[in-house]
Coordinates of C-alpha atoms in Angstrom, one line a residue:
M134 CA 70.9 28.2 -0.9
P135 CA 69.9 26.1 -3.9
T136 CA 69.5 23.1 -1.3
K137 CA 67.3 25.3 0.8
L138 CA 65.2 26.2 -2.3
R139 CA 64.7 22.5 -3.2
F140 CA 63.8 21.7 0.2
D141 CA 61.1 24.3 0.3
A142 CA 59.7 23.3 -3.0
W143 CA 59.5 19.8 -1.9
R144 CA 57.7 20.7 1.4
F145 CA 55.5 22.8 -0.9
L146 CA 54.6 20.0 -3.1
Q147 CA 53.9 17.7 -0.2
V148 CA 51.4 20.4 1.4
M149 CA 49.8 20.7 -2.0
A150 CA 49.3 17.0 -2.5
V151 CA 47.9 16.7 1.1
F152 CA 45.5 19.6 0.4
A153 CA 44.4 18.1 -2.8
L154 CA 43.6 14.7 -1.2
I155 CA 41.7 16.4 1.5
T156 CA 39.7 18.7 -1.0
L157 CA 39.1 16.4 -3.8
P158 CA 36.1 14.4 -2.3
V159 CA 34.4 17.6 -1.4
Q160 CA 34.9 18.8 -5.0
A161 CA 33.7 15.6 -6.5
Q162 CA 30.5 15.6 -4.2
I163 CA 27.4 16.5 -6.5
A164 CA 24.6 15.2 -4.2
R165 CA 23.8 13.3 -1.0
V166 CA 21.0 10.9 0.0
G167 CA 18.2 12.3 1.9
V168 CA 15.7 10.3 3.7
T169 CA 15.3 6.5 2.4
E170 CA 12.4 4.3 2.6
R171 CA 13.1 0.6 3.0
S172 CA 15.5 -1.0 0.4
V173 CA 17.8 1.6 -1.1
E174 CA 21.4 0.8 -2.5
K175 CA 24.4 2.6 -4.0
R176 CA 27.2 1.6 -6.1
S177 CA 30.2 3.4 -7.0
G178 CA 31.8 2.3 -10.4
Q179 CA 32.1 -1.4 -10.5
N180 CA 32.2 -1.8 -6.8
P181 CA 29.4 -3.9 -5.0
W182 CA 26.1 -2.4 -4.0
Q183 CA 26.0 -1.3 -0.5
N184 CA 23.1 0.2 1.7
A185 CA 22.5 3.8 1.2
K186 CA 21.5 5.6 4.2
K187 CA 20.6 9.4 5.0
G188 CA 23.8 11.6 4.5
L189 CA 25.6 9.3 2.1
T190 CA 27.7 11.4 -0.4
L191 CA 27.0 10.9 -4.1
A192 CA 29.6 11.7 -6.8
Q193 CA 29.7 11.6 -10.5
N194 CA 28.8 8.1 -12.2
D195 CA 27.5 6.9 -8.8
A196 CA 24.4 4.7 -9.0
L197 CA 21.3 4.5 -6.9
R198 CA 18.5 1.8 -7.0
T199 CA 15.5 1.2 -4.9
G200 CA 13.5 -2.0 -4.0
K201 CA 9.9 -2.9 -3.7
R202 CA 7.8 -0.3 -1.8
S203 CA 11.0 1.9 -1.4
K204 CA 11.9 5.5 -2.1
A205 CA 14.9 7.8 -1.8
D206 CA 15.5 11.5 -1.7
I207 CA 18.5 12.8 -3.6
L208 CA 19.5 16.3 -2.6
F209 CA 21.9 18.3 -4.8
T210 CA 24.3 20.9 -3.5
D211 CA 22.2 23.8 -4.9
G212 CA 18.9 22.6 -3.1
S213 CA 17.3 20.7 -6.1
L214 CA 15.8 17.4 -5.6
I215 CA 15.3 14.0 -7.4
R216 CA 12.9 11.6 -5.5
L217 CA 13.5 8.2 -6.9
G218 CA 10.5 5.8 -6.6
Q219 CA 10.2 2.0 -6.0
L220 CA 11.9 -0.5 -8.3
S221 CA 13.9 2.4 -9.9
S222 CA 17.4 2.7 -11.0
L223 CA 19.4 6.1 -11.5
E224 CA 22.9 7.0 -12.5
I225 CA 24.2 10.6 -11.4
S226 CA 26.0 12.1 -14.4
G227 CA 26.6 15.6 -13.0
A228 CA 24.8 18.4 -11.1
R229 CA 21.2 17.9 -11.9
D230 CA 22.1 15.5 -14.7
A231 CA 21.1 11.8 -14.5
T232 CA 20.2 8.7 -16.4
L233 CA 16.9 6.9 -15.4
S234 CA 17.2 3.2 -16.7
R235 CA 14.2 2.0 -14.7
G236 CA 11.2 2.9 -12.8
A237 CA 10.2 6.6 -11.9
L238 CA 11.4 9.8 -10.3
L239 CA 10.2 13.2 -9.3
F240 CA 12.3 16.2 -10.0
S241 CA 12.3 19.6 -8.6
F242 CA 15.2 21.6 -10.0
L243 CA 16.1 25.1 -8.9
K244 CA 18.4 25.5 -11.9
P245 CA 18.4 23.8 -15.5
G246 CA 19.1 20.1 -15.5
R247 CA 18.8 16.8 -17.8
V248 CA 17.4 13.4 -17.4
L249 CA 18.2 10.8 -19.9
T250 CA 16.0 7.7 -20.5
G251 CA 16.6 4.9 -23.0
T252 CA 14.5 6.7 -25.6
A253 CA 14.7 10.4 -24.9
A254 CA 16.0 13.1 -22.8
A255 CA 14.4 15.7 -20.6
E256 CA 16.0 19.1 -20.9
I257 CA 14.5 20.7 -17.7
K258 CA 14.5 24.5 -17.5
G259 CA 13.1 24.4 -13.9
T260 CA 10.6 23.3 -11.2
V261 CA 8.5 20.0 -10.8
G262 CA 7.7 17.1 -12.9
V263 CA 7.8 13.2 -13.2
I264 CA 9.7 11.0 -15.6
R265 CA 9.0 7.1 -15.8
V266 CA 10.5 4.2 -17.7
E267 CA 8.4 1.3 -18.2
D268 CA 9.5 -2.4 -18.4
D269 CA 9.0 -2.2 -22.2
G270 CA 11.2 0.6 -22.8
T271 CA 8.6 3.3 -23.0
S272 CA 9.3 6.6 -21.4
E273 CA 6.8 9.0 -19.9
F274 CA 7.3 12.6 -19.2
T275 CA 5.1 14.8 -17.1
L276 CA 5.4 18.5 -16.2
Y277 CA 3.7 20.1 -13.3
T278 CA 5.2 23.5 -13.1
G279 CA 8.1 25.3 -15.1
A280 CA 9.4 24.3 -18.4
M281 CA 10.7 21.2 -20.0
D282 CA 11.6 20.0 -23.5
V283 CA 11.7 16.3 -24.5
V284 CA 14.1 15.6 -27.2
T285 CA 14.8 12.4 -29.2
A286 CA 17.3 12.0 -32.2
K287 CA 14.3 13.1 -34.6
E288 CA 12.3 15.6 -32.7
R289 CA 11.9 17.9 -29.9
I290 CA 8.6 18.7 -28.0
T291 CA 8.0 21.5 -25.6
L292 CA 5.8 20.6 -22.6
Q293 CA 3.5 23.1 -20.9
P294 CA 2.8 22.7 -17.2
G295 CA -0.1 20.1 -16.8
Q296 CA 0.9 18.1 -19.9
S297 CA 2.3 14.6 -20.3
I298 CA 3.8 12.6 -23.3
R299 CA 5.0 9.1 -23.9
I300 CA 7.9 7.9 -26.0
L301 CA 8.0 4.5 -27.3
A302 CA 11.0 2.2 -27.5
G303 CA 11.4 3.2 -31.1
G304 CA 11.5 6.8 -30.3
L305 CA 7.8 7.5 -31.7
F306 CA 6.0 10.3 -29.8
S307 CA 2.4 10.1 -28.5
A308 CA -0.1 12.8 -28.5
L309 CA 0.2 15.3 -25.7
S310 CA -2.2 14.6 -23.0
K311 CA -3.4 16.3 -19.6
A312 CA -1.3 15.2 -16.7
A313 CA -2.9 13.1 -14.1
P314 CA -3.2 15.1 -10.8
F315 CA -0.4 13.8 -8.5
Q316 CA -2.7 13.2 -5.5
Y317 CA -4.8 10.6 -7.6
Q318 CA -1.8 8.4 -8.4
S319 CA -1.3 5.3 -6.4
G320 CA 0.0 1.9 -6.7
D321 CA 2.0 2.0 -9.7
R322 CA 5.7 3.0 -10.0
S323 CA 5.1 6.6 -9.6
G324 CA 2.8 6.1 -6.7
G325 CA 3.9 7.8 -3.6
L326 CA 6.2 10.3 -5.2
S327 CA 4.2 13.2 -4.0
T328 CA 5.3 12.2 -0.4
S329 CA 8.6 12.2 1.3
P330 CA 9.9 8.7 1.9
E331 CA 9.2 7.3 5.2
D332 CA 11.6 5.5 7.4
H333 CA 9.3 3.1 9.3
P334 CA 8.2 -0.5 9.3
Y335 CA 5.6 -1.7 6.6
S336 CA 3.6 -3.6 9.2
G337 CA 0.8 -1.3 10.3
S338 CA 1.6 1.5 8.1
E339 CA -1.1 3.1 6.0
G340 CA 0.4 1.8 2.8
Q341 CA -0.1 -1.8 4.2
G342 CA -3.8 -1.0 4.6
S343 CA -4.2 0.4 1.1
N344 CA -2.4 -2.7 -0.6
R345 CA -4.7 -5.1 1.3
G346 CA -7.7 -3.6 0.0
S347 CA -7.8 -2.5 -3.5
N348 CA -7.1 1.3 -3.8
S349 CA -10.5 2.5 -5.2
G350 CA -9.8 6.1 -4.1
P351 CA -6.9 8.3 -5.0
G352 CA -3.5 7.6 -3.5
G353 CA -1.0 9.8 -2.3
A354 CA -1.2 12.1 0.7
D355 CA 0.6 15.4 0.5
D356 CA 0.2 17.9 -2.3
V357 CA 3.2 17.5 -4.8
L358 CA 4.0 21.0 -5.0
E359 CA 4.0 21.6 -1.4
T360 CA 6.3 18.8 -0.8
A361 CA 8.5 19.4 -3.7
L362 CA 8.7 23.2 -3.8
D363 CA 8.2 24.4 0.0
T364 CA 10.4 21.7 1.6
L365 CA 13.2 20.9 -0.8
G366 CA 16.1 21.0 1.8
N367 CA 14.2 19.1 4.6
E368 CA 14.8 15.7 4.1
D369 CA 13.3 14.9 7.6
R370 CA 9.9 15.7 6.5
S371 CA 7.7 12.8 5.7
G372 CA 4.2 12.1 4.8
S373 CA 2.2 8.9 4.2
N374 CA 0.7 7.2 1.2
S375 CA -2.8 6.0 2.1
G376 CA -5.5 4.7 0.0
S377 CA -9.0 3.9 0.8
G378 CA -11.4 1.4 -0.5
G379 CA -11.1 -2.4 -1.4
G380 CA -13.2 -5.4 -2.3
S381 CA -15.9 -6.0 -0.1
G382 CA -17.4 -9.1 0.9
G383 CA -20.8 -10.7 0.6
G384 CA -21.9 -13.4 3.0
G385 CA -24.6 -15.4 4.3
A386 CA -27.4 -13.8 6.5
D387 CA -26.9 -14.6 10.2
D388 CA -23.4 -16.1 9.4
P389 CA -20.6 -14.5 11.5
F390 CA -18.0 -15.6 9.3
G391 CA -20.1 -14.9 6.2
D392 CA -19.2 -16.1 2.9
D393 CA -17.0 -13.2 2.4
N394 CA -16.7 -13.4 -1.4
S395 CA -16.1 -10.4 -3.8
G396 CA -14.4 -9.7 -7.1
H397 CA -12.7 -6.7 -8.3
G398 CA -12.3 -7.4 -11.8
G399 CA -11.3 -10.6 -13.1
G400 CA -12.2 -14.2 -11.7
T401 CA -10.9 -16.5 -8.9
L402 CA -10.8 -20.1 -8.2
A403 CA -10.3 -21.3 -4.7
L404 CA -9.9 -25.0 -4.0
T405 CA -10.3 -25.9 -0.2
T406 CA -9.6 -28.9 2.0
S407 CA -10.7 -29.0 5.7
K408 CA -10.8 -31.6 8.2
G409 CA -12.6 -31.8 11.7
L410 CA -14.4 -28.5 11.3
R411 CA -17.9 -29.6 10.4
N412 CA -19.1 -29.7 14.1
T413 CA -17.2 -26.8 15.3
R414 CA -19.6 -24.0 16.7
F415 CA -18.4 -20.6 17.6
A416 CA -20.1 -18.5 20.0
A417 CA -19.4 -14.9 18.5
L418 CA -22.5 -13.0 18.8
Q419 CA -24.4 -16.3 19.5
I420 CA -25.1 -16.7 15.8
A421 CA -22.4 -19.1 14.5
P422 CA -23.8 -22.1 12.4
A423 CA -21.9 -25.2 11.9
G424 CA -19.6 -25.2 8.7
A425 CA -19.0 -21.3 9.2
V426 CA -15.3 -21.8 9.1
E427 CA -15.0 -23.5 5.8
N428 CA -17.6 -21.4 4.3
G429 CA -16.3 -18.0 5.4
G430 CA -12.6 -18.5 5.6
T431 CA -12.0 -20.0 2.0
V432 CA -14.1 -17.4 0.2
Q433 CA -12.4 -14.7 2.3
D434 CA -9.1 -16.0 0.9
A435 CA -10.5 -15.7 -2.6
E436 CA -11.5 -12.1 -1.9
R437 CA -8.1 -11.2 -0.5
A438 CA -6.5 -12.6 -3.8
L439 CA -8.5 -10.2 -5.7
Q440 CA -7.9 -7.2 -3.7
R441 CA -4.2 -7.8 -4.0
L442 CA -4.6 -8.0 -7.8
H443 CA -6.5 -4.7 -8.0
S444 CA -4.6 -2.8 -5.3
S445 CA -4.1 0.0 -7.7
N446 CA -7.3 0.1 -9.8
L447 CA -7.4 3.9 -10.4
D448 CA -4.1 5.4 -11.1
H449 CA -5.2 8.7 -12.6
G450 CA -7.5 11.7 -11.5
G451 CA -8.9 14.6 -13.1
T452 CA -12.2 13.6 -14.7
A453 CA -12.2 10.0 -15.1
L454 CA -14.5 7.1 -15.5
G455 CA -13.8 3.2 -15.2
A456 CA -15.5 -0.2 -14.7
E457 CA -14.5 -3.7 -13.7
G458 CA -16.2 -6.9 -14.0
G459 CA -15.3 -10.3 -12.6
L460 CA -16.3 -13.8 -11.9
V461 CA -15.6 -15.8 -8.7
G462 CA -16.1 -19.4 -7.6
A463 CA -14.9 -21.4 -4.6
Y464 CA -15.3 -24.9 -3.5
G465 CA -15.1 -26.0 0.1
D466 CA -15.4 -28.9 2.5
G467 CA -18.5 -30.9 2.4
G468 CA -19.3 -29.8 -1.3
V469 CA -20.0 -26.2 -0.3
I470 CA -19.9 -24.2 -3.4
A471 CA -20.0 -20.3 -3.7
Y472 CA -20.2 -18.7 -7.1
G473 CA -20.9 -15.4 -8.5
G474 CA -19.0 -12.2 -9.7
S475 CA -18.8 -8.6 -9.5
L476 CA -19.7 -5.4 -11.4
R477 CA -17.9 -2.3 -10.3
V478 CA -18.2 1.3 -11.8
F479 CA -16.0 4.1 -10.4
G480 CA -15.3 7.8 -11.2
A481 CA -13.2 10.7 -10.3
R482 CA -13.6 14.5 -10.6
D483 CA -10.8 16.5 -9.1
K484 CA -11.0 15.8 -5.4
L485 CA -14.1 13.6 -5.5
F486 CA -14.2 9.8 -6.1
A487 CA -17.3 7.7 -6.4
D488 CA -17.3 3.9 -6.4
V489 CA -20.3 1.6 -6.5
Q490 CA -20.1 -2.3 -6.8
Y491 CA -22.7 -4.9 -7.1
Q492 CA -21.8 -8.5 -6.2
P493 CA -24.2 -11.3 -7.3
L494 CA -23.3 -14.3 -5.1
R495 CA -24.9 -17.7 -4.4
L496 CA -23.9 -20.6 -1.9
S497 CA -24.7 -24.0 -2.6
S498 CA -24.6 -26.6 0.1
R499 CA -26.0 -29.8 1.3
N500 CA -28.3 -30.0 4.3
A501 CA -28.5 -32.6 7.1
V502 CA -30.5 -35.0 4.8
G503 CA -28.0 -34.7 1.9
T504 CA -30.3 -32.4 -0.3
R505 CA -28.5 -29.5 -2.1
T506 CA -29.8 -26.2 -1.5
T507 CA -28.9 -22.7 -3.0
Q508 CA -29.0 -19.4 -1.2
D509 CA -28.8 -16.0 -2.8
F510 CA -26.4 -13.6 -1.0
S511 CA -26.2 -10.9 -3.7
A512 CA -25.4 -7.5 -2.3
I513 CA -24.2 -4.0 -3.0
S514 CA -20.8 -4.6 -1.6
H515 CA -19.4 -1.0 -1.9
A516 CA -21.0 2.3 -2.5
S517 CA -19.3 5.3 -1.3
L518 CA -18.4 8.9 -2.1
L519 CA -14.8 10.0 -1.1
W520 CA -13.5 13.6 -1.0
R521 CA -9.7 14.0 -0.5
D522 CA -7.6 17.1 -0.3
G523 CA -4.0 15.9 0.4
K524 CA -4.2 13.5 3.2
K525 CA -7.4 14.9 4.6
E526 CA -10.4 12.8 3.4
I527 CA -14.1 12.4 4.2
E528 CA -15.8 9.0 2.9
A529 CA -19.6 8.4 3.1
G530 CA -21.4 5.2 2.3
R531 CA -20.6 1.5 2.2
Q532 CA -16.8 1.2 2.9
H533 CA -14.0 -0.8 4.1
F534 CA -12.2 -0.8 7.5
L535 CA -8.6 -2.2 6.7
N536 CA -6.3 -0.4 9.2
G537 CA -3.8 -2.2 11.4
P538 CA -1.3 -4.8 10.6
V539 CA -3.3 -8.1 11.4
Q540 CA -4.9 -9.8 8.2
A541 CA -4.3 -13.6 8.2
T542 CA -6.4 -14.9 11.0
L543 CA -10.2 -14.6 11.1
F544 CA -10.6 -13.2 14.8
G545 CA -7.2 -11.4 15.2
S546 CA -8.5 -7.9 14.8
M547 CA -11.2 -6.3 16.8
V548 CA -12.6 -4.1 13.9
R549 CA -12.6 -6.9 11.4
A550 CA -13.5 -9.9 13.6
G551 CA -14.4 -12.7 11.6
G552 CA -13.2 -11.3 8.3
R553 CA -15.8 -8.3 8.4
N554 CA -14.4 -5.3 7.0
T555 CA -17.5 -3.5 5.6
M556 CA -19.7 -1.0 7.2
D557 CA -22.2 1.7 6.4
A558 CA -20.3 4.7 7.8
V559 CA -19.3 8.5 7.6
R560 CA -15.6 8.5 8.2
V561 CA -13.1 11.6 8.5
S562 CA -9.4 11.2 8.3
H563 CA -7.0 13.9 9.2
P564 CA -3.3 14.2 9.7
L565 CA -2.3 15.6 13.1
S566 CA 1.4 15.9 11.9
A567 CA 3.8 14.4 9.2
N568 CA 3.8 10.9 10.8
Q569 CA 0.4 11.0 12.9
N570 CA -3.1 10.4 11.8
I571 CA -6.5 10.4 13.5
E572 CA -9.7 8.7 12.3
L573 CA -13.2 9.2 13.4
A574 CA -16.2 7.5 12.1
Y575 CA -20.2 7.2 12.8
L576 CA -21.2 3.8 12.0
V577 CA -24.8 4.0 10.5
D578 CA -24.9 0.3 10.3
A579 CA -22.0 -1.8 11.7
Y580 CA -23.5 -5.2 10.2
P581 CA -25.0 -4.4 6.6
R582 CA -27.4 -7.0 5.0
N583 CA -25.9 -10.0 3.5
L584 CA -22.5 -9.1 4.5
P585 CA -20.5 -11.0 7.1
F586 CA -22.1 -10.8 10.7
R587 CA -25.4 -9.7 9.2
V588 CA -27.6 -8.5 12.1
A589 CA -31.2 -7.5 11.6
G590 CA -31.9 -3.7 11.9
M591 CA -29.4 -0.7 12.0
Q592 CA -26.6 -1.2 14.3
N593 CA -25.1 2.2 14.9
G594 CA -21.8 2.7 16.5
V595 CA -18.7 5.0 16.7
Y596 CA -15.1 4.2 15.7
A597 CA -11.8 6.0 16.3
R598 CA -8.2 5.3 15.5
Y599 CA -4.9 7.2 16.2
S600 CA -1.9 6.0 14.5
T601 CA 1.7 7.1 14.4
Q602 CA 4.7 5.9 12.2
R603 CA 8.1 6.1 13.4
E604 CA 11.6 4.8 12.5
K605 CA 11.4 1.7 14.5
A606 CA 7.7 1.1 15.2
N607 CA 4.3 1.8 13.9
I608 CA 1.5 2.1 16.8
G609 CA -2.3 2.3 16.4
V610 CA -5.0 2.8 18.9
N611 CA -8.5 1.6 18.0
L612 CA -11.8 2.4 19.9
L613 CA -15.0 0.7 18.9
H614 CA -18.5 1.2 20.7
Y615 CA -21.9 0.0 19.5
I616 CA -24.6 2.4 20.6
K617 CA -27.4 -0.1 20.2
N618 CA -27.4 -3.7 21.5
I619 CA -26.3 -6.3 19.2
N620 CA -28.8 -9.3 19.2
G621 CA -29.9 -8.4 22.6
I622 CA -26.4 -8.1 23.9
N623 CA -25.5 -4.9 25.8
T624 CA -22.0 -4.5 24.4
K625 CA -19.3 -2.4 26.1
P626 CA -16.7 -0.1 24.3
G627 CA -13.7 -1.9 23.0
A628 CA -10.2 -1.0 22.9
T629 CA -7.1 -2.3 21.3
V630 CA -3.5 -1.3 20.3
D631 CA -1.8 -2.7 17.2
F632 CA 1.9 -2.3 16.3
G633 CA 4.6 -3.0 13.8
L634 CA 8.4 -3.4 14.8
S635 CA 11.4 -4.0 12.7
L636 CA 13.7 -6.9 13.5
L637 CA 17.0 -8.2 12.3
N638 CA 18.2 -5.1 10.4
R639 CA 14.8 -4.6 8.8
K640 CA 14.7 -8.1 7.3
M641 CA 12.0 -9.2 9.6
E642 CA 9.0 -7.5 11.2
L643 CA 7.0 -8.5 14.3
Y644 CA 3.5 -7.1 14.5
G645 CA 0.2 -7.7 16.5
E646 CA -2.9 -6.4 18.2
A647 CA -4.1 -6.8 21.7
G648 CA -6.8 -5.6 24.0
R649 CA -10.5 -6.1 24.6
D650 CA -13.5 -6.0 22.1
P651 CA -17.0 -4.7 22.6
L652 CA -18.1 -8.3 23.9
K653 CA -15.6 -8.0 26.6
R654 CA -13.2 -10.8 25.3
T655 CA -9.6 -10.2 25.6
L656 CA -7.8 -10.4 22.2
T657 CA -4.2 -11.2 21.6
T658 CA -2.7 -11.6 18.3
I659 CA 1.0 -11.8 17.3
G660 CA 2.6 -12.2 13.8
I661 CA 5.7 -12.0 11.6
T662 CA 6.6 -11.1 8.1
S663 CA 9.6 -10.7 6.1
P664 CA 10.1 -7.6 3.9
W665 CA 13.5 -9.2 2.8
L666 CA 11.8 -12.3 1.6
Y667 CA 9.1 -10.1 -0.6
D668 CA 12.1 -8.1 -2.0
K669 CA 13.9 -11.0 -3.1
T670 CA 11.2 -13.5 -4.2
D671 CA 7.9 -11.5 -4.6
W672 CA 6.3 -13.6 -1.9
E673 CA 4.6 -11.8 0.8
V674 CA 4.2 -14.2 3.7
Y675 CA 2.3 -13.6 7.1
L676 CA 2.3 -15.9 10.1
E677 CA -0.2 -15.1 13.0
Y678 CA -1.3 -16.4 16.2
A679 CA -4.8 -15.2 17.5
N680 CA -6.3 -16.0 20.8
L681 CA -9.9 -14.5 21.6
K682 CA -10.9 -15.6 25.1
A683 CA -14.5 -15.9 26.4
S684 CA -16.4 -13.3 28.4
S685 CA -19.6 -13.0 30.3
L686 CA -21.2 -11.9 27.0
A687 CA -19.9 -14.3 24.6
G688 CA -17.9 -17.5 24.2
R689 CA -14.5 -17.7 22.9
T690 CA -13.4 -18.7 19.3
P691 CA -10.7 -21.4 18.9
T692 CA -7.2 -20.3 19.1
E693 CA -5.9 -20.0 15.6
L694 CA -2.5 -20.3 13.8
A695 CA -2.7 -19.0 10.3
L696 CA -0.1 -18.6 7.4
L697 CA -1.1 -16.4 4.5
A698 CA 1.0 -15.8 1.2
Y699 CA 0.6 -13.7 -1.8
R700 CA 2.6 -13.6 -4.9
P701 CA 1.9 -11.7 -8.2
L702 CA 2.0 -14.1 -11.2
S703 CA 1.8 -11.2 -13.7
K704 CA 0.2 -7.8 -13.8
N705 CA -3.1 -9.3 -14.0
A706 CA -2.8 -12.4 -11.9
T707 CA -2.3 -13.0 -8.1
L708 CA -1.8 -16.3 -6.3
L709 CA -2.9 -16.9 -2.7
L710 CA -2.1 -19.6 -0.4
S711 CA -3.4 -20.1 3.3
L712 CA -3.2 -22.5 5.9
R713 CA -5.2 -22.4 9.1
Q714 CA -4.9 -24.6 12.2
F715 CA -7.9 -24.2 14.7
Y716 CA -6.9 -25.7 18.1
G717 CA -9.6 -27.8 19.4
G718 CA -11.0 -27.8 15.8
G719 CA -9.2 -28.7 12.7
T720 CA -7.3 -27.4 9.8
T721 CA -8.1 -25.5 6.4
A722 CA -6.1 -25.1 3.4
T723 CA -6.9 -22.6 0.5
I724 CA -5.3 -22.0 -2.7
G725 CA -6.6 -18.9 -4.8
I726 CA -6.0 -17.4 -8.0
A727 CA -7.3 -14.1 -9.1
L728 CA -7.3 -13.0 -12.6
G729 CA -8.6 -9.7 -14.2
G730 CA -8.3 -6.1 -15.0
K731 CA -10.1 -2.8 -15.7
V732 CA -11.2 -0.4 -18.3
S733 CA -11.0 3.3 -17.7
R734 CA -10.8 6.8 -19.4
N735 CA -9.4 10.0 -18.4
F736 CA -11.1 13.2 -19.9
E737 CA -9.5 16.5 -20.7

């Protein structure tokens, strides 16, 4: 009998040990990873970092970090949510208990929780807010609904909904301030927290369009409360973070390449060398002068550097005013010199955003007999009023059309042929679903005065775009039709399809555009870029090949191979490098540096 009892006891201990091993991971699970966007990694203890995918479990002391342009949803077992923004690091300490050491997060807690930073702790009693940790150690706490106390070793502050406070590295509190409406935040580390992560390529995304042209309008797409409260457990839901606006270009009259030169605060210096292009004549719209390539392409690169620098020039909403000013200069082949600047004033009031920019620009060049002449191409390069409610928006006035992935070649995009991206128009953008969008525009003047491809008179037209963003591919369909003849040419409706595809486990992306333009010319563009390289080195590099064939309405442009690279040097400086090879023509090289900033004020 004793032997039997000992045997049963031993069997009992074995069963209990197996049961404990089976149940331990379930008991230890605190949260799981929801949808991830681009680069998201997890680490348990001192183990190596590993890719974090949807459904991955998180236990106590597990850490999560995100790369550039990346996000991740963390879903707790009770349905509470933490959304981690780009360049952020978080450690899970317990149920609704975490430490944010870098970056930003959105929380939506159904029960009380706690988030630590390096200088303070947020004791959250419920609902929605944002916590951010800056590089200098400053912490910012914002509450949208519910209740939250911000606590340091010396003081406790209770936030009311709609309030924000900053804690310096030394523990000093700032004064309470009005919280910026979430739909107006874009470009900084908390930009995009109002929308769920999107698992799709970057090329051809709406975010890429907003980053290419400075985000003069409010960013974000979906309302923060709708996203965080109504769909807490639905990690499959996604939105998109679009932006509008950008640096516009000023160019020479009757110059299809334009001297597309603008500034958005700060200055730029572009040094250019070119060979074999002086006698190249392009037949686009039959108005292409000699020297257009070096005049237009070089200064266009200078503009791009400025656009990248100021891709987040308004990161608050409510009632706000701001201004930017800058100087710009470029030197091209044959002694062509473009110089000038920009003065921009912008403001926001709730869902409305106004933006006006004046661009004084002159071009100095030598004529056939060697005499230097100066032309004045000053223009109002941007003037629009934008209304946005979530992702739905209406913009009227002089504005920028930057959709699609193509950006390095001069004639790789139908809508922005020759670098032209500015039109006088009324444009409506509306989401068809979480990952589909449609745009419709009436073009009041497709070729405004003193801007690239300037054509006399009012050139009316219509434009439409449908876009969808999926896990493996982004697809866009573009339609463009000019109602009036352009320079006596009876144009036809043009249509192209653009795309972005992920390759090599998201380390590379293939993109392009193909179709026929309104001059009946067949357009084919293909390009590659590497999100992995950008994440590791800060270099954003695009290599594009573009072929625009001749038609019965217009001649062809030289086939082009272009390399375009950006790199931020600091918060207020951007470096741009470009190299273009025109087959049958020559080569141009450009280096541009943009410097600058802004002043703005948010009113209570």
